[in-house]
Structures are given as C-alpha cells and as structure tokens.
Short mmCIF file of C-alpha atoms in Angstrom, two decimals:
data_model
loop_
_atom_site.label_atom_id
_atom_site.label_comp_id
_atom_site.label_asym_id
_atom_site.label_seq_id
_atom_site.Cartn_x
_atom_site.Cartn_y
_atom_site.Cartn_z
CA UNK N 123 57.37 2.27 49.17
CA UNK N 124 59.65 4.16 46.83
CA UNK N 125 58.15 6.74 44.51
CA UNK N 126 59.15 9.06 41.70
CA UNK N 127 57.75 12.54 41.07
CA UNK N 128 57.46 13.68 37.45
CA UNK N 129 57.65 17.47 37.33
CA UNK N 130 59.07 19.81 39.97
CA UNK N 131 56.92 22.87 39.46
CA UNK N 132 54.36 24.29 41.86
CA UNK N 133 52.52 21.02 42.53
CA UNK N 134 55.58 18.78 42.28
CA UNK N 135 57.57 20.80 44.81
CA UNK N 136 54.55 21.02 47.11
CA UNK N 137 54.09 17.25 46.92
CA UNK N 138 57.75 16.61 47.70
CA UNK N 139 57.53 18.96 50.67
CA UNK N 140 54.42 17.30 52.06
CA UNK N 141 55.78 13.78 51.64
CA UNK N 142 58.86 14.91 53.57
CA UNK N 143 57.27 17.11 56.23
CA UNK N 144 54.44 14.66 57.00
CA UNK N 145 56.59 11.58 56.54
CA UNK N 146 56.01 10.17 60.03
CA UNK N 147 52.27 10.87 59.88
CA UNK N 148 51.99 9.18 56.51
CA UNK N 149 53.96 6.15 57.72
CA UNK N 150 51.75 5.81 60.79
CA UNK N 151 48.63 5.91 58.65
CA UNK N 152 49.79 3.93 55.63
CA UNK N 153 51.82 1.37 57.53
CA UNK N 154 54.98 1.88 55.53
CA UNK N 155 57.47 4.61 54.70
CA UNK N 156 56.98 6.58 51.49
CA UNK N 157 60.39 7.52 50.11
CA UNK N 158 61.06 9.87 47.18
CA UNK N 159 63.77 8.17 45.15
CA UNK N 160 63.63 10.29 41.98
CA UNK N 161 62.30 13.62 40.80
CA UNK N 162 62.22 13.89 37.02
CA UNK N 163 62.48 17.34 35.43
CA UNK N 164 64.26 18.86 32.45
CA UNK N 165 65.59 21.58 34.75
CA UNK N 166 68.17 21.31 37.50
CA UNK N 167 67.59 22.65 40.99
CA UNK N 168 71.03 22.87 42.63
CA UNK N 169 69.74 24.84 45.62
CA UNK N 170 66.83 22.50 46.36
CA UNK N 171 66.98 20.13 49.34
CA UNK N 172 65.93 17.47 46.80
CA UNK N 173 68.78 18.25 44.38
CA UNK N 174 70.39 14.83 44.86
CA UNK N 175 67.23 13.10 43.65
CA UNK N 176 66.60 15.13 40.50
CA UNK N 177 67.22 13.34 37.20
CA UNK N 178 66.39 14.17 33.58
CA UNK N 179 65.74 10.71 32.12
CA UNK N 180 62.34 9.08 32.74
CA UNK N 181 63.59 5.71 31.50
CA UNK N 182 65.57 5.42 34.74
CA UNK N 183 62.28 5.43 36.63
CA UNK N 184 60.62 3.16 34.11
CA UNK N 185 63.29 0.48 34.47
CA UNK N 186 63.74 0.69 38.25
CA UNK N 187 61.85 -2.19 39.86
CA UNK N 188 62.08 -0.47 43.25
CA UNK N 189 59.69 2.24 42.07
CA UNK N 190 56.12 1.05 42.60
CA UNK N 191 54.38 4.41 42.29
CA UNK N 192 54.83 7.43 40.02
CA UNK N 193 53.41 10.87 40.80
CA UNK N 194 52.73 12.71 37.52
CA UNK N 195 52.41 16.48 37.98
CA UNK N 196 53.85 17.65 34.67
CA UNK N 197 50.57 18.81 33.15
CA UNK N 198 49.40 18.70 29.55
CA UNK N 199 48.49 15.65 27.52
CA UNK N 200 51.64 14.96 25.51
CA UNK N 201 54.78 14.15 27.52
CA UNK N 202 52.64 13.35 30.55
CA UNK N 203 50.63 10.86 28.50
CA UNK N 204 53.76 9.11 27.23
CA UNK N 205 55.33 8.85 30.70
CA UNK N 206 52.07 7.78 32.39
CA UNK N 207 51.36 5.07 29.85
CA UNK N 208 54.90 3.72 30.08
CA UNK N 209 54.77 3.71 33.88
CA UNK N 210 51.46 1.81 33.92
CA UNK N 211 52.68 -0.69 31.32
CA UNK N 212 55.66 -1.29 33.60
CA UNK N 213 53.22 -2.18 36.39
CA UNK N 214 53.72 1.02 38.38
CA UNK N 215 50.71 2.80 39.85
CA UNK N 216 50.29 6.46 38.87
CA UNK N 217 48.80 9.35 40.83
CA UNK N 218 48.16 12.62 38.99
CA UNK N 219 46.74 16.13 39.21
CA UNK N 220 46.51 16.35 35.42
CA UNK N 221 42.88 17.07 34.46
CA UNK N 222 43.68 17.44 30.75
CA UNK N 223 45.28 14.01 30.61
CA UNK N 224 42.45 12.32 32.55
CA UNK N 225 39.76 14.03 30.48
CA UNK N 226 41.52 13.09 27.22
CA UNK N 227 43.02 9.63 27.87
CA UNK N 228 41.44 8.51 31.14
CA UNK N 229 39.59 5.52 29.67
CA UNK N 230 42.72 4.07 28.08
CA UNK N 231 44.94 4.68 31.12
CA UNK N 232 42.43 3.14 33.54
CA UNK N 233 42.19 0.10 31.28
CA UNK N 234 45.96 -0.36 31.26
CA UNK N 235 46.13 0.04 35.05
CA UNK N 236 43.47 -2.63 35.53
CA UNK N 237 45.20 -5.00 33.09
CA UNK N 238 48.56 -4.56 34.83
CA UNK N 239 47.15 -4.84 38.35
CA UNK N 240 48.14 -1.32 39.39
CA UNK N 241 46.21 1.91 39.96
CA UNK N 242 45.56 5.21 38.21
CA UNK N 243 44.16 7.79 40.65
CA UNK N 244 43.48 11.49 40.05
CA UNK N 245 41.76 13.08 43.05
CA UNK N 246 43.86 16.23 42.58
CA UNK N 247 42.65 16.72 39.00
CA UNK N 248 39.39 18.33 40.16
CA UNK N 249 38.91 20.81 42.98
CA UNK N 250 42.51 21.06 44.20
CA UNK N 251 42.51 19.93 47.82
CA UNK N 252 38.78 19.16 47.94
CA UNK N 253 38.11 15.42 48.27
CA UNK N 254 35.23 15.02 45.82
CA UNK N 255 36.09 12.29 43.29
CA UNK N 256 36.57 9.51 45.82
CA UNK N 257 33.25 10.25 47.61
CA UNK N 258 31.37 10.19 44.28
CA UNK N 259 33.07 6.96 43.19
CA UNK N 260 32.74 5.24 46.55
CA UNK N 261 30.54 6.75 49.27
CA UNK N 262 27.79 7.88 46.88
CA UNK N 263 28.05 5.11 44.31
CA UNK N 264 24.87 3.46 45.63
CA UNK N 265 22.91 6.60 44.73
CA UNK N 266 21.78 7.54 41.26
CA UNK N 267 23.62 10.81 40.75
CA UNK N 268 21.11 13.30 39.38
CA UNK N 269 23.30 16.39 39.38
CA UNK N 270 26.86 17.55 39.87
CA UNK N 271 27.23 21.32 39.70
CA UNK N 272 30.39 23.11 40.67
CA UNK N 273 32.48 26.24 40.76
CA UNK N 274 35.49 24.49 39.32
CA UNK N 275 37.85 27.31 38.37
CA UNK N 276 39.33 29.63 40.98
CA UNK N 277 40.46 32.26 38.48
CA UNK N 278 36.98 32.92 37.09
CA UNK N 279 35.46 32.83 40.56
CA UNK N 280 37.95 35.45 41.74
CA UNK N 281 37.16 37.68 38.75
CA UNK N 282 33.41 37.42 39.32
CA UNK N 283 33.85 38.02 43.06
CA UNK N 284 35.77 41.24 42.35
CA UNK N 285 33.16 42.38 39.83
CA UNK N 286 30.55 42.08 42.60
CA UNK N 287 32.57 43.40 45.54
CA UNK N 288 34.19 46.38 43.81
CA UNK N 289 32.03 47.03 40.77
CA UNK N 290 35.03 46.40 38.52
CA UNK N 291 34.65 45.58 34.85
CA UNK N 292 35.64 42.14 33.60
CA UNK N 293 38.84 43.58 32.10
CA UNK N 294 39.84 45.31 35.34
CA UNK N 295 39.09 42.26 37.47
CA UNK N 296 41.08 40.04 35.09
CA UNK N 297 44.07 42.40 35.26
CA UNK N 298 43.89 42.27 39.07
CA UNK N 299 43.77 38.45 39.00
CA UNK N 300 46.84 38.40 36.75
CA UNK N 301 48.70 40.82 39.01
CA UNK N 302 48.02 38.56 42.00
CA UNK N 303 49.15 35.45 40.10
CA UNK N 304 45.66 33.90 40.04
CA UNK N 305 45.39 34.19 36.25
CA UNK N 306 47.91 33.31 33.56
CA UNK N 307 49.23 35.85 31.06
CA UNK N 308 47.03 33.99 28.57
CA UNK N 309 43.85 33.33 30.59
CA UNK N 310 41.92 31.71 27.73
CA UNK N 311 41.58 28.24 29.26
CA UNK N 312 40.10 29.74 32.42
CA UNK N 313 37.89 32.60 31.23
CA UNK N 314 36.56 30.74 28.19
CA UNK N 315 35.55 27.77 30.36
CA UNK N 316 37.85 25.10 28.88
CA UNK N 317 39.45 24.24 32.23
CA UNK N 318 36.03 23.80 33.84
CA UNK N 319 34.89 21.66 30.89
CA UNK N 320 37.68 19.15 31.48
CA UNK N 321 36.81 18.96 35.16
CA UNK N 322 33.08 18.49 34.65
CA UNK N 323 33.90 15.81 32.07
CA UNK N 324 35.72 13.90 34.83
CA UNK N 325 32.99 14.49 37.41
CA UNK N 326 30.34 13.46 34.89
CA UNK N 327 32.29 10.31 34.05
CA UNK N 328 32.34 9.21 37.69
CA UNK N 329 28.66 10.08 38.08
CA UNK N 330 27.48 8.34 34.91
CA UNK N 331 30.17 5.78 34.08
CA UNK N 332 30.72 7.44 30.69
CA UNK N 333 33.54 9.84 29.83
CA UNK N 334 32.35 12.50 27.40
CA UNK N 335 35.00 14.41 25.47
CA UNK N 336 35.41 17.95 26.76
CA UNK N 337 35.09 19.07 23.13
CA UNK N 338 31.50 17.74 23.11
CA UNK N 339 30.50 19.74 26.18
CA UNK N 340 28.63 23.00 25.60
CA UNK N 341 31.07 25.58 26.95
CA UNK N 342 30.72 29.30 27.58
CA UNK N 343 33.06 31.59 29.49
CA UNK N 344 32.67 34.86 31.37
CA UNK N 345 34.12 37.46 28.99
CA UNK N 346 30.65 38.71 28.00
CA UNK N 347 29.52 39.47 31.57
CA UNK N 348 29.21 43.22 32.07
CA UNK N 349 29.23 45.42 35.15
CA UNK N 350 25.59 46.20 34.31
CA UNK N 351 24.76 42.48 34.57
CA UNK N 352 26.33 42.39 38.02
CA UNK N 353 24.17 45.32 39.15
CA UNK N 354 21.04 43.64 37.78
CA UNK N 355 21.93 40.39 39.57
CA UNK N 356 22.37 42.23 42.86
CA UNK N 357 18.94 43.85 42.48
CA UNK N 358 17.27 40.43 42.35
CA UNK N 359 19.39 38.97 45.16
CA UNK N 360 21.60 36.77 42.99
CA UNK N 361 25.27 36.19 42.33
CA UNK N 362 26.82 35.16 39.01
CA UNK N 363 29.02 32.06 38.96
CA UNK N 364 30.65 30.05 36.20
CA UNK N 365 29.35 26.53 36.75
CA UNK N 366 30.27 23.17 35.32
CA UNK N 367 27.11 21.05 35.38
CA UNK N 368 26.20 17.39 34.91
CA UNK N 369 22.44 16.77 34.93
CA UNK N 370 20.39 13.61 34.59
CA UNK N 371 16.69 14.33 34.09
CA UNK N 372 13.72 12.12 35.00
CA UNK N 373 13.22 11.41 31.30
CA UNK N 374 16.78 10.08 31.02
CA UNK N 375 18.35 13.07 29.25
CA UNK N 376 21.95 13.79 30.21
CA UNK N 377 23.35 17.29 29.95
CA UNK N 378 26.94 18.42 30.40
CA UNK N 379 27.68 22.11 30.17
CA UNK N 380 29.82 24.99 31.37
CA UNK N 381 28.22 28.44 31.52
CA UNK N 382 27.60 31.45 33.78
CA UNK N 383 24.48 31.15 35.94
CA UNK N 384 22.53 33.49 38.18
CA UNK N 385 22.37 31.83 41.61
CA UNK N 386 19.88 32.88 44.29
CA UNK N 387 21.29 33.74 47.70
CA UNK N 388 19.94 30.54 49.26
CA UNK N 389 21.98 28.34 46.90
CA UNK N 390 24.95 26.74 48.72
CA UNK N 391 27.14 27.66 45.72
CA UNK N 392 26.15 31.33 45.74
CA UNK N 393 28.38 32.50 48.58
CA UNK N 394 31.59 30.79 47.44
CA UNK N 395 34.01 33.62 46.71
CA UNK N 396 37.54 34.46 45.62
CA UNK N 397 39.64 31.49 44.45
CA UNK N 398 37.65 28.89 46.37
CA UNK N 399 35.84 26.03 44.64
CA UNK N 400 32.62 24.27 45.56
CA UNK N 401 30.85 21.19 44.21
CA UNK N 402 27.24 20.21 44.86
CA UNK N 403 26.32 16.56 44.30
CA UNK N 404 22.68 15.46 44.28
CA UNK N 405 21.80 11.79 44.73
CA UNK N 406 18.35 10.28 44.44
CA UNK N 407 18.43 9.14 48.09
CA UNK N 408 21.10 11.20 49.84
CA UNK N 409 19.83 14.51 48.47
CA UNK N 410 22.34 17.37 48.26
CA UNK N 411 25.94 16.94 49.44
CA UNK N 412 28.31 19.92 49.33
CA UNK N 413 32.10 19.97 48.97
CA UNK N 414 34.03 23.21 49.52
CA UNK N 415 37.66 24.25 49.75
CA UNK N 416 40.73 25.65 48.07
CA UNK N 417 40.59 24.67 44.43
CA UNK N 418 44.20 25.21 43.42
CA UNK N 419 47.66 26.02 44.68
CA UNK N 420 50.70 24.07 45.75
CA UNK N 421 49.60 22.90 49.20
CA UNK N 422 45.91 22.03 48.59
CA UNK N 423 46.73 20.14 45.38
CA UNK N 424 49.64 18.37 47.05
CA UNK N 425 47.26 17.28 49.82
CA UNK N 426 44.98 15.60 47.26
CA UNK N 427 47.95 13.97 45.50
CA UNK N 428 49.29 12.57 48.78
CA UNK N 429 45.80 11.33 49.71
CA UNK N 430 45.93 9.06 46.65
CA UNK N 431 49.47 7.99 47.52
CA UNK N 432 48.23 7.07 50.99
CA UNK N 433 45.36 4.99 49.58
CA UNK N 434 47.75 2.97 47.45
CA UNK N 435 50.33 2.58 50.22
CA UNK N 436 47.77 1.17 52.67
CA UNK N 437 46.19 -1.00 49.96
CA UNK N 438 42.88 0.86 50.16
CA UNK N 439 42.88 2.23 46.63
CA UNK N 440 39.78 2.03 44.47
CA UNK N 441 39.52 1.71 40.70
CA UNK N 442 37.64 4.60 39.08
CA UNK N 443 35.33 3.02 36.54
CA UNK N 444 34.12 4.63 33.33
CA UNK N 445 34.18 3.91 29.63
CA UNK N 446 34.15 6.18 26.61
CA UNK N 447 30.73 7.62 25.84
CA UNK N 448 29.52 6.14 22.58
CA UNK N 449 27.44 9.23 21.94
CA UNK N 450 27.48 12.84 23.06
CA UNK N 451 25.14 14.12 25.78
CA UNK N 452 21.55 15.02 24.96
CA UNK N 453 21.50 17.72 22.32
CA UNK N 454 21.98 21.00 24.16
CA UNK N 455 19.10 22.65 22.31
CA UNK N 456 16.75 20.71 24.65
CA UNK N 457 18.26 22.18 27.84
CA UNK N 458 15.70 24.34 29.64
CA UNK N 459 16.17 27.39 31.87
CA UNK N 460 14.81 30.78 32.74
CA UNK N 461 16.99 33.66 31.63
CA UNK N 462 17.97 37.18 32.46
CA UNK N 463 17.93 39.05 29.15
CA UNK N 464 18.90 42.56 28.05
CA UNK N 465 17.55 43.79 24.71
CA UNK N 466 18.34 46.80 22.53
CA UNK N 467 16.36 48.21 19.62
CA UNK N 468 12.96 46.73 20.49
CA UNK N 469 10.06 48.17 22.48
CA UNK N 470 8.07 46.50 25.21
CA UNK N 471 5.28 45.48 22.83
CA UNK N 472 7.69 43.63 20.53
CA UNK N 473 9.36 41.91 23.49
CA UNK N 474 5.99 40.74 24.81
CA UNK N 475 4.98 39.36 21.42
CA UNK N 476 8.27 37.48 21.00
CA UNK N 477 9.00 36.33 24.57
CA UNK N 478 5.51 36.16 26.01
CA UNK N 479 5.07 36.99 29.68
CA UNK N 480 8.26 38.38 31.22
CA UNK N 481 9.31 39.83 34.57
CA UNK N 482 10.74 43.34 34.00
CA UNK N 483 13.77 44.36 36.04
CA UNK N 484 14.32 47.84 37.47
CA UNK N 485 17.12 48.92 35.20
CA UNK N 486 18.08 51.72 32.84
CA UNK N 487 18.26 49.03 30.16
CA UNK N 488 15.47 46.92 28.70
CA UNK N 489 16.14 44.01 31.05
CA UNK N 490 13.79 41.23 32.09
CA UNK N 491 13.50 37.61 33.24
CA UNK N 492 11.94 35.11 30.84
CA UNK N 493 9.80 32.09 31.53
CA UNK N 494 11.56 28.72 31.35
CA UNK N 495 12.32 27.75 27.76
CA UNK N 496 14.63 25.48 25.82
CA UNK N 497 17.85 26.62 24.18
CA UNK N 498 16.17 26.05 20.82
CA UNK N 499 13.20 28.17 21.83
CA UNK N 500 15.44 30.98 23.03
CA UNK N 501 17.49 30.90 19.83
CA UNK N 502 14.33 31.12 17.72
CA UNK N 503 13.13 34.13 19.71
CA UNK N 504 16.51 35.83 19.31
CA UNK N 505 16.22 35.46 15.52
CA UNK N 506 12.69 36.90 15.54
CA UNK N 507 13.98 39.83 17.59
CA UNK N 508 16.75 40.50 15.06
CA UNK N 509 14.20 40.40 12.23
CA UNK N 510 12.38 43.36 13.78
CA UNK N 511 15.53 45.39 14.42
CA UNK N 512 16.32 44.33 17.98
CA UNK N 513 19.25 42.41 19.45
CA UNK N 514 20.14 40.62 22.65
CA UNK N 515 22.91 42.49 24.45
CA UNK N 516 23.28 40.03 27.31
CA UNK N 517 21.66 36.89 28.65
CA UNK N 518 22.45 34.64 31.61
CA UNK N 519 20.59 31.49 32.65
CA UNK N 520 19.07 31.16 36.11
CA UNK N 521 20.22 28.21 38.20
CA UNK N 522 17.61 25.87 39.60
#
C-alpha cells in the first residue's frame, strides 16, 4: 500500500519515522508493505532522509492512482479541509490527527468517505497516543454511554500540576510551560479551553451519534484559577483539573461542557499530572472504563496515526458514525453541581440568606462549599449578592 503524508511538521515527521522504523512489524501485522511515496509540504527538507519524496503540489497525490491512503497532519480547517475532501472524492482513504477539521467538517467528510467506499479515521485527533475513539465506537458501542469526562489538554494539565506542586501562580506556571515548549507563544486555544472543546465534541459525537459544534459547547478555561484556590482545594483533599465532559442524564438531558472541576482524591482522573491525558468513559452496563497516556507529542500521536493506517491496510477499519446535531445540547443553565465559592464584601449572615446552608472552608477568605444547584440558580444568587454589595471572587464546580 502506497501512502502520502500531508505536512512534515512534528506529527508528520514522527509518522514518517514510525512507518519506516517499524516497517517490518507493520507488514507482519497488516499483511502488506506500507510505503511512503510522497510527503507534501510547502517547505523543502534537503537534509531529511525523506528529501527525495517531498513535493509541493497536492494534485500529484490526488491524481496518482497508486496512492490509496493519505495521512493528513497539516492542522487547521482550511487547506487541510480542501486536501482531505479532494482525496476522499478521489476514492483515497484519509487518516488524520486534525481535531479542528474533524470537529468542524467531520459529518461531511465521513459522508463522502462512505459514498466513495473509502475511510476517514481520526484516532490521533483526541488524546494523542491514547486509543480511546475506537474503543468507544466499537468495543463499547453496545453500551449506552452515560458519561465521557477527560483531561484532554496537556498544556493546561501541566500548568495546573505546577500550581499544585510548586505553589506557582497561573502566570508563572504558564511561563514555565512556554519555556519547556508545552505551551505556544499564544496559548489561548489551550488555556481558554477551545482545544478541549473540539475534542469533547468528537468524543460526544461518538458517544451520542450527534456532532455538536464546538461553538455551542459551554467552555471555560483556567486563567481565573488562583494560587489561593489551589490551597483551598488541597485543604479539602482535591485537585483542580480542566475537564471536557459529555453527560447523558436519566431524564434524557445531554450536556457538553469544558470547565475546571475540583476532583476528590479517589477520582481516577485526579492523579493525572503533567502533560498526560486521561479519559473516563461510563457505560450503563460496563461501568467506568479509564484510558490514560501521553496526550500529545510526535511519537504518541504518530502511534495513533499509524494505528489507523494499520486498520485500513489489514481491512479491519471501522466507519465512525455520527450526524450533525439538529439542536444544541440541553441548555447549560440546567446543569447542576456543588461549588467552591469565594466571596468578598458580604458577611456570613448575607451569605447564609442568599446561598442557604453552606460548608465553610478554613481559609483567610470567605470561602465555602455550596449545596448542589443549577447554573441558573447560582447565577441568580450571584446577582442577589451583588445587589447587597458583595461579589464572587472565585468559583469552581465539584466533580461527581
């Protein structure tokens, strides 16, 4: 089987290396040789061992009948979308690590692949090297998926880990992540939760059969988390993690969200640190299943890409199945949770009147845990607090 790689950056070069280094292993497993015929990139790499295969014109790949599979690792949803669509229309299967493209155009691209009798697979788009999409789509498909909750972004997990381990502020931990190459110069997509939103959109689509636009997912980041919040979390035996969550309630409500949560120490997600990712899947019969591993990087992502290549080569590929959601998830105002809250400018009597029974926390600040309440109920209480001169300095939901 002859393949083309689109993009020769971190993931593209790692994929080329793995296909070459593990060539014999892949042939033994897949039953045929996987040969890299082209690598498409706008740059030239004269010193690369793959220099003789690098071209600049995608149409060469598109028109070459020898190419049966294209590996798209360009990123973004513009050029990658154009090349992917053209490859599928030409009857070539596509494997990708591009979460933005899958979250934005996945329904259309899967439809084209099915029509043309080829495949569109994207295991590497979520969780780096962690095999999680295929198990949800195949091994757990006979379960009703009630929850998918995950630490889906290594950058934010590293920042939060450093805030706990060293007492660093968010700003200091972010600077450290940037210095180590874990965070981009512009970290917005990571720290504001947009990257995690795209990933939970994909996970939710496989769990529910409906792809919800990432723009319709309630999304919060970690910029507002303070060193004081970390200390309070430690006092009650919790960690703080940015989670992407898909939830299906007994009443049929479906929630998709990205937000920081306080996790108790006995949660399997609580101890996942540094740049590692973890995904918990809950089925109505299987119960909780946990996936853990390196969520990004050249080698782990390449491993997931090549896993999809292997499936197609040995004719064991599956067809991810989801359609566009005709409506958005249940209105987020109905989502219920307990909260850790810090208030300024209000005394204990006012807090008790507004929030009812609370659990005070040993802190220099006016910090407490609320009873479970809806987002709408919490918002209404925040407005009442403001009306009497108080304000909420910080609040984080408790995971359950």
